XYZ file of C-alpha atoms in Angstrom:
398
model
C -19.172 -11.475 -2.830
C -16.987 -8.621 -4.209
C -14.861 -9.451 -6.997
C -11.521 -9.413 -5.612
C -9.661 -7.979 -9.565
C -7.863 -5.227 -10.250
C -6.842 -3.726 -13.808
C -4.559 -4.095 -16.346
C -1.580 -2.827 -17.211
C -2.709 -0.594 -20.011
C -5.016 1.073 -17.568
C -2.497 1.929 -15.165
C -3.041 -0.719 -12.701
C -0.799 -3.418 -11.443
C -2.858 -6.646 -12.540
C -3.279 -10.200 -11.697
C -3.731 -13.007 -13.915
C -7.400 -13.847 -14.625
C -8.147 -17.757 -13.896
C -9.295 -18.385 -10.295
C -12.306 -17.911 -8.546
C -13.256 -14.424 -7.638
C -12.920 -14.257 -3.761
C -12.023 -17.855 -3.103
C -8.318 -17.177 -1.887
C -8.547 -14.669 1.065
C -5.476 -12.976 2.057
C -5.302 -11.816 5.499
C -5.016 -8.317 4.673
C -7.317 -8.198 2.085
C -11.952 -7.839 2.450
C -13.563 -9.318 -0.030
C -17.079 -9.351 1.461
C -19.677 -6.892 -0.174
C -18.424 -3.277 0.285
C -20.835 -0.156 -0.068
C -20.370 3.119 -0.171
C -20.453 4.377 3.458
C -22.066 7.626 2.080
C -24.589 8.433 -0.928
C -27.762 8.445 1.071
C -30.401 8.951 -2.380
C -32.993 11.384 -1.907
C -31.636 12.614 1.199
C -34.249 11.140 3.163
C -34.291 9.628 6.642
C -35.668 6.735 6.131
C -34.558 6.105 2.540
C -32.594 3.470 0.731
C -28.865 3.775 0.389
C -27.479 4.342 -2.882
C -24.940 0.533 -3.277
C -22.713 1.953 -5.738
C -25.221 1.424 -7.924
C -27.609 4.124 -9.636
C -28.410 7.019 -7.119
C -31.704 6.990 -5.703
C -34.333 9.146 -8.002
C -35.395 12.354 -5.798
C -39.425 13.161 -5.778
C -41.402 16.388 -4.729
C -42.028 14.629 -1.514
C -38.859 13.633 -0.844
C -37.591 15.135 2.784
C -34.009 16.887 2.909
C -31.097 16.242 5.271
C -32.224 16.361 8.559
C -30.195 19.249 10.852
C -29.436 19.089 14.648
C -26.423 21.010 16.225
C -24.494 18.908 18.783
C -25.389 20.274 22.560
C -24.144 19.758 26.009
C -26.650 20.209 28.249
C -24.519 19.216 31.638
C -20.821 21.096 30.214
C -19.354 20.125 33.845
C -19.847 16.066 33.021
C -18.538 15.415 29.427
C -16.573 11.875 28.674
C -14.080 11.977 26.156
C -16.084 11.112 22.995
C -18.296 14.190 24.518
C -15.211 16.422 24.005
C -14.120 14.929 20.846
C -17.097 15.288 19.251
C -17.426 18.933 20.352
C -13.935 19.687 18.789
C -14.285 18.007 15.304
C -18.490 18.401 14.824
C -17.813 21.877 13.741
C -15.270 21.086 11.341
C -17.886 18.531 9.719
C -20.592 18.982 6.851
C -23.367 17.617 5.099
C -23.012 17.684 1.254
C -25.912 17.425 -0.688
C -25.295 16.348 -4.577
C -27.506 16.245 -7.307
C -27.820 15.715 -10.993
C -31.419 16.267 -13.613
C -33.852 13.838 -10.963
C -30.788 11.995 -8.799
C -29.473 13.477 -5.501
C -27.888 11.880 -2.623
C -26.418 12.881 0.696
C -22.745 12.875 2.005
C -20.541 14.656 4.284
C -17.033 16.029 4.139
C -14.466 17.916 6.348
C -13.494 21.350 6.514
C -9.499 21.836 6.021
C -8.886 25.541 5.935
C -10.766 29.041 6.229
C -10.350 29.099 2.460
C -13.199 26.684 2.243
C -11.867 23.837 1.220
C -13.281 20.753 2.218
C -12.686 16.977 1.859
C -14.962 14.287 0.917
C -15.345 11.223 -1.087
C -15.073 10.750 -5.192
C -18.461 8.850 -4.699
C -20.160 11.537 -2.994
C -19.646 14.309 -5.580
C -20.332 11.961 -8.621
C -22.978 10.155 -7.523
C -21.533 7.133 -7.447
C -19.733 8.111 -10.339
C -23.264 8.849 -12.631
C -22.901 12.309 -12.757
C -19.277 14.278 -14.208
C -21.135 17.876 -13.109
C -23.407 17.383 -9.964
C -24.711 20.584 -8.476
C -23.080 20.227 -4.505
C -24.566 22.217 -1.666
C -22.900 22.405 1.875
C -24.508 22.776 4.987
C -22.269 23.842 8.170
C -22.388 22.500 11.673
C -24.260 26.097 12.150
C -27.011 25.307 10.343
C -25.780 27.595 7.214
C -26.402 26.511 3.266
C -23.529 27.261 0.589
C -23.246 26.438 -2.795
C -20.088 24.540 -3.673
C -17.995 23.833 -6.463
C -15.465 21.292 -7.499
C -11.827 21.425 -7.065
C -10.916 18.196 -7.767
C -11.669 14.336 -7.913
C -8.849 11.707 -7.329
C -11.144 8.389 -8.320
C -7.831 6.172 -7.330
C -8.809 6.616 -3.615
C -11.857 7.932 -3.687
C -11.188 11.376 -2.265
C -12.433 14.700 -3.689
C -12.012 18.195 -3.041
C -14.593 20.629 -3.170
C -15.098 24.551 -1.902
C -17.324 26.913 -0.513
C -17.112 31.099 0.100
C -18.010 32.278 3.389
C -15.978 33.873 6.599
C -15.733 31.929 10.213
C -15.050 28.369 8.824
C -12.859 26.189 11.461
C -10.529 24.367 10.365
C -10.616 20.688 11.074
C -7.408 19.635 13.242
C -5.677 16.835 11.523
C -4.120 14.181 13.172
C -1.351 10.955 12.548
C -3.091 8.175 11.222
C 0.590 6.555 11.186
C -0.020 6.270 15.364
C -3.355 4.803 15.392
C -3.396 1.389 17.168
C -6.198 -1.305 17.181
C -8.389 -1.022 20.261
C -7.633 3.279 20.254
C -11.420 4.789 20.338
C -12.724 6.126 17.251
C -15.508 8.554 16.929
C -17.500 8.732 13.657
C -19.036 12.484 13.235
C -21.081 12.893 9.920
C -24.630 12.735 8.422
C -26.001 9.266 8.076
C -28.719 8.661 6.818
C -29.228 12.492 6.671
C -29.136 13.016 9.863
C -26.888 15.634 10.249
C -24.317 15.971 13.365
C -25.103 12.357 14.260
C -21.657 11.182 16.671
C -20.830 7.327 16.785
C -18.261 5.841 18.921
C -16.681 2.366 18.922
C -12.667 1.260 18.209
C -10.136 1.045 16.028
C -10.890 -2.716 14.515
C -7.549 -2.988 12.380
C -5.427 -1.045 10.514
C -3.378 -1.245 7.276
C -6.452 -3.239 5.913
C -7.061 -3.741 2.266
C -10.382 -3.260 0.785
C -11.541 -3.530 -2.935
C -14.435 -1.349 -3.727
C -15.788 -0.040 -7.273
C -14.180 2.937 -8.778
C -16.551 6.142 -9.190
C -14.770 7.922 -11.781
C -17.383 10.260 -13.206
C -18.386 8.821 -16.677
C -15.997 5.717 -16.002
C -18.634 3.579 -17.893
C -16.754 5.030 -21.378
C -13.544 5.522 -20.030
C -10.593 3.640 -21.054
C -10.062 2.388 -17.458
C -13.432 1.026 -17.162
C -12.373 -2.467 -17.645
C -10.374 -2.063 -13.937
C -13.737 -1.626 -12.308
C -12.440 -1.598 -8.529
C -9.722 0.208 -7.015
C -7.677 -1.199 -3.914
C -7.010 1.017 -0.679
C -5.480 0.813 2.496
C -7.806 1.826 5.468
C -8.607 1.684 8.978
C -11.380 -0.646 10.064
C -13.699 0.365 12.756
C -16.846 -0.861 14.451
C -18.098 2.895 15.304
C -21.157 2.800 13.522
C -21.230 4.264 9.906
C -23.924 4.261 7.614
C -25.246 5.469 4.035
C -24.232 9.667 4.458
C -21.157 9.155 6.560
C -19.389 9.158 3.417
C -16.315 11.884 3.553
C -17.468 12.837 7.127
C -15.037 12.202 9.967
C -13.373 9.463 11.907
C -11.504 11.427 15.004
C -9.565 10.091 18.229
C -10.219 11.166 21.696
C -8.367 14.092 21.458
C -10.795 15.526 18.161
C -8.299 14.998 15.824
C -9.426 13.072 12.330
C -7.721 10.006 11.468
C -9.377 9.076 8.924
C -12.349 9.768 6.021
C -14.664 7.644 6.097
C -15.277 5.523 2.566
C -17.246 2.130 2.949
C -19.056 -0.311 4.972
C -19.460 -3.730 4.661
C -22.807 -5.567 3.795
C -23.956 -8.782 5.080
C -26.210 -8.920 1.693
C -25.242 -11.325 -0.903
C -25.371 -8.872 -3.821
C -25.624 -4.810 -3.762
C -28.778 -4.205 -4.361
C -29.474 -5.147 -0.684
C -30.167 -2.977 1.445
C -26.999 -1.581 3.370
C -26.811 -1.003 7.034
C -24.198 -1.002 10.195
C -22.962 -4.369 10.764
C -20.292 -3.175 12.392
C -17.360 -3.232 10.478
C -16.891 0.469 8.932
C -13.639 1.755 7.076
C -11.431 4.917 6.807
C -8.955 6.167 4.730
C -6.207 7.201 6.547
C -5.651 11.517 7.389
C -2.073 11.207 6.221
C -3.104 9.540 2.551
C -5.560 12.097 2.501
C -4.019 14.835 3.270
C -1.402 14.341 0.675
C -4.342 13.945 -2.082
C -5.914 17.029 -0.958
C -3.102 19.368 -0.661
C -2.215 17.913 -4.249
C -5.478 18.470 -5.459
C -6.153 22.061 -3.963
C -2.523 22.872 -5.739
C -2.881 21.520 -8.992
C -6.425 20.448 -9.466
C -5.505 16.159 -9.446
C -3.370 14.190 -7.235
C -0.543 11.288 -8.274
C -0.141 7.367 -7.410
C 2.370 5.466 -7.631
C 2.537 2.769 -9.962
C 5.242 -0.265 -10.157
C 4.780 -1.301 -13.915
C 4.497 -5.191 -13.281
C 1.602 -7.664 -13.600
C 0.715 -9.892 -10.507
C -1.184 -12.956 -9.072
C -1.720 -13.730 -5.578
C 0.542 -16.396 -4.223
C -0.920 -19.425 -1.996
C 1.575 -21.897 -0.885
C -0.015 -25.389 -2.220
C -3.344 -25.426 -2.040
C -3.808 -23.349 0.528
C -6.574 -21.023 0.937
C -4.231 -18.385 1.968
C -2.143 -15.790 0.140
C 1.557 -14.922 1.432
C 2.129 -12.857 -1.625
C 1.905 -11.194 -4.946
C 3.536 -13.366 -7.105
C 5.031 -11.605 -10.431
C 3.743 -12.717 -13.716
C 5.179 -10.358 -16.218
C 7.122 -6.413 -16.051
C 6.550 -4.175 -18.301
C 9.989 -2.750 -20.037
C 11.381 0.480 -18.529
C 8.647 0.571 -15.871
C 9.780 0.887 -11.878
C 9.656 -2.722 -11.337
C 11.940 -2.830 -14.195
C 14.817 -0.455 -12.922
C 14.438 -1.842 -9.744
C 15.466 -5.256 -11.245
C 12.026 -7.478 -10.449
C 11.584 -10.808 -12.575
C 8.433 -12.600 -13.447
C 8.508 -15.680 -10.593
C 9.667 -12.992 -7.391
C 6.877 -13.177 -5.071
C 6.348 -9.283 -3.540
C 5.922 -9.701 0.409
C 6.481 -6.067 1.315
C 6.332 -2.192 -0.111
C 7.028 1.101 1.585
C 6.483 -0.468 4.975
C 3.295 -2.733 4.438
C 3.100 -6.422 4.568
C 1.881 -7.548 1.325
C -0.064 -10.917 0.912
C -1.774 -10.726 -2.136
C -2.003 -8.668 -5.591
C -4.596 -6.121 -4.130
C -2.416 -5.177 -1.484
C 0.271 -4.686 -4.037
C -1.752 -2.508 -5.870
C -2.954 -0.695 -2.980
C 0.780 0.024 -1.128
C 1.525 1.565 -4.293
C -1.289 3.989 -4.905
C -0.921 5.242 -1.196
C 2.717 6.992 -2.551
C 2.897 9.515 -4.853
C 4.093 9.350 -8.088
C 7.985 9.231 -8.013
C 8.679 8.448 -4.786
C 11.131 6.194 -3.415
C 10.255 3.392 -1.484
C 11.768 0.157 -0.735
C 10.256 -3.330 -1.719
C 11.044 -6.840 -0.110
C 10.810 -9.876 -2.351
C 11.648 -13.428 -2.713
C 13.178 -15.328 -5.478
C 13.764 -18.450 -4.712
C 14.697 -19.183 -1.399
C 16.111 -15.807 -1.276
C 14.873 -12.947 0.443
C 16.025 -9.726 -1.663
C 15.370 -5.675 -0.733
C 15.735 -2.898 -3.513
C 14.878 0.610 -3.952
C 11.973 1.260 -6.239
C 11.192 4.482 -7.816
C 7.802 4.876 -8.863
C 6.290 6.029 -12.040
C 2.624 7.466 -12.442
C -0.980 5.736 -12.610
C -3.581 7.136 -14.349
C -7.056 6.952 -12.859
C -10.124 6.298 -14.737
């Protein structure tokens, strides 16, 4: 069982109180099953174990690279939908290959521009966050190998940008993750378990879902924001199968378009160092959080979250199992929460549009804005339901 905690205040992270039982209270919105990285296959073999967030897997002589296969139509004049999708977006898709002294895993990522930039996951590029200067390789849906560097690595929602030099790139086609609806079909195009190319189909399971997972900060281990440990995000759940290497590759619609980057799966093991597999339940991070990160990132090298200045528990009427909100313990002076005129006791239900039922999805509403922006937040004190603007000031990422 993941431990459902987030940081303290000091480490730019709204907090909850320490106290109860990791994971006992379940808030609807909130997974708190074992989560794994959806993408650092070590070794880049086939049939090897998946890295659990965890140290990478330790590369040999003998160890077999990323497998490549192009995606072909053999009959163009009877193609289904995912058929077309797939041959939209696969091109836009790579494998990334990452490795550091004897550790290496596998991950994929999305090309955004003919500039060579190209999205992926903090997790992928760090190796789980083990490695601050990995040596990254690309390989195109073409078959081509590039060396890549670094732009940038945003370990608040796991997202990373990284480049490559060459001519003919296309462009992935980015869609509204803001329209998707449970039940839409979603097509998972990356390289899992090194399998490059490799097209999954299922639905959309849920959306607006909020998953804790470890942070992979590179070096995080003597960071001063080690003690937060996990970071909360927002995502889209699906049941198209992902596995270890999916990581940063692409969740599309129908019409090719990516909705999402795919981050984590969940883990019917008991602790991480099980082995990881499809179970069915996959997650995303939304295009549109994305995008914002990356166009931050490729502009000035790092990307901003929001951050409310307040610490909070989750909120379970009686004793209840259930959370119906983030319950306010303490706010710092001068912080948003402060100018927006929160009080320890106001239980948070809502912020910038989500439905908040516990402190992670608090935390995770919050990080989803950039720094400075405007939102509104929906609270009760008392018997009172209140609205007020909030402005929001900066987190720091460890």
């Amino acid at each position: 069982m993941m431990n459902a905690s987030a940081g303290t205040e000091s480490h730019a992270a709204e907090t909850r109180k320490a106290g109860r039982k990791a994971g006992k209270r379940v808030g609807p919105a909130v997974f708190v099953t074992s989560l794994v990285a959806a993408g650092l296959l070590g070794g880049g073999t086939a049939a090897g174990a998946a890295s659990l967030w965890g140290t990478p897997a330790q590369t040999s002589a003998s160890a077999q690279t990323a497998q490549y296969a192009p995606v072909i139509v053999n009959n163009t004049s009877s193609v289904n939908a995912v058929t077309a999708a797939a041959q939209k977006a696969s091109p836009s898709v790579v494998t990334i290959r990452a490795s550091s002294g004897s550790s290496g895993g596998t991950g994929s990522g999305i090309i955004l521009d003919t500039d060579g930039h190209i999205l992926t996951n903090t997790h992928v590029v760090t190796l789980d966050g083990q490695a601050e200067a990995a040596t990254i390789e690309v390989r195109t849906s073409d078959g081509k190998v590039y060396a890549a560097t670094i732009v940038g690595t945003d370990p608040l929602s796991d997202l990373a940008v990284i480049k490559i030099t060459t001519l003919g790139l296309v462009p992935a086609t980015l869609g509204d993750s803001g329209t998707v609806k449970v039940g839409d079909t979603a097509i998972a195009i990356g390289a899992p378990l090194g399998l490059s190319g490799t097209v999954t189909d299922g639905i959309v399971s849920a959306v607006d879902r909020t998953i804790e997972t470890e942070s992979s900060a590179a070096g995080s281990s003597d960071s001063s924001t080690a003690a937060q440990g996990s970071i909360s995000i927002n995502v889209i759940q699906t049941d198209a199968a992902i596995n270890p290497g999916n990581s940063g590759g692409a969740l599309t619609n129908t019409q090719g378009e990516i909705i999402g980057v795919n981050v984590a799966i969940a883990s019917a093991g008991s602790s991480s160092s099980d082995q990881a597999g499809n179970i069915g339940v996959g997650f995303s991070i939304p295009i549109n959080m994305a995008k914002r990160v990356a166009q931050e990132i490729i502009a000035t090298g790092a990307a901003t979250h929001g951050q409310l200045g307040l610490s909070v528990q989750d909120k379970a009427p009686g004793t209840s199992e259930f959370t119906t909100g983030a319950e306010v313990a303490s706010v710092s002076p001068g912080s948003a929460a402060a100018e927006a005129g929160l009080k320890a006791g106001d239980v948070v239900t809502g912020l910038a549009g989500h439905t908040v039922t516990d402190a992670s999805g608090l935390t995770a509403a919050a990080r989803e804005q950039a720094a400075g922006t405007t939102v509104k937040i929906t609270f009760q004190r008392g018997s009172q339901d209140q609205t007020a603007d909030i402005t929001l000031g900066a987190a720091t990422a460890g």
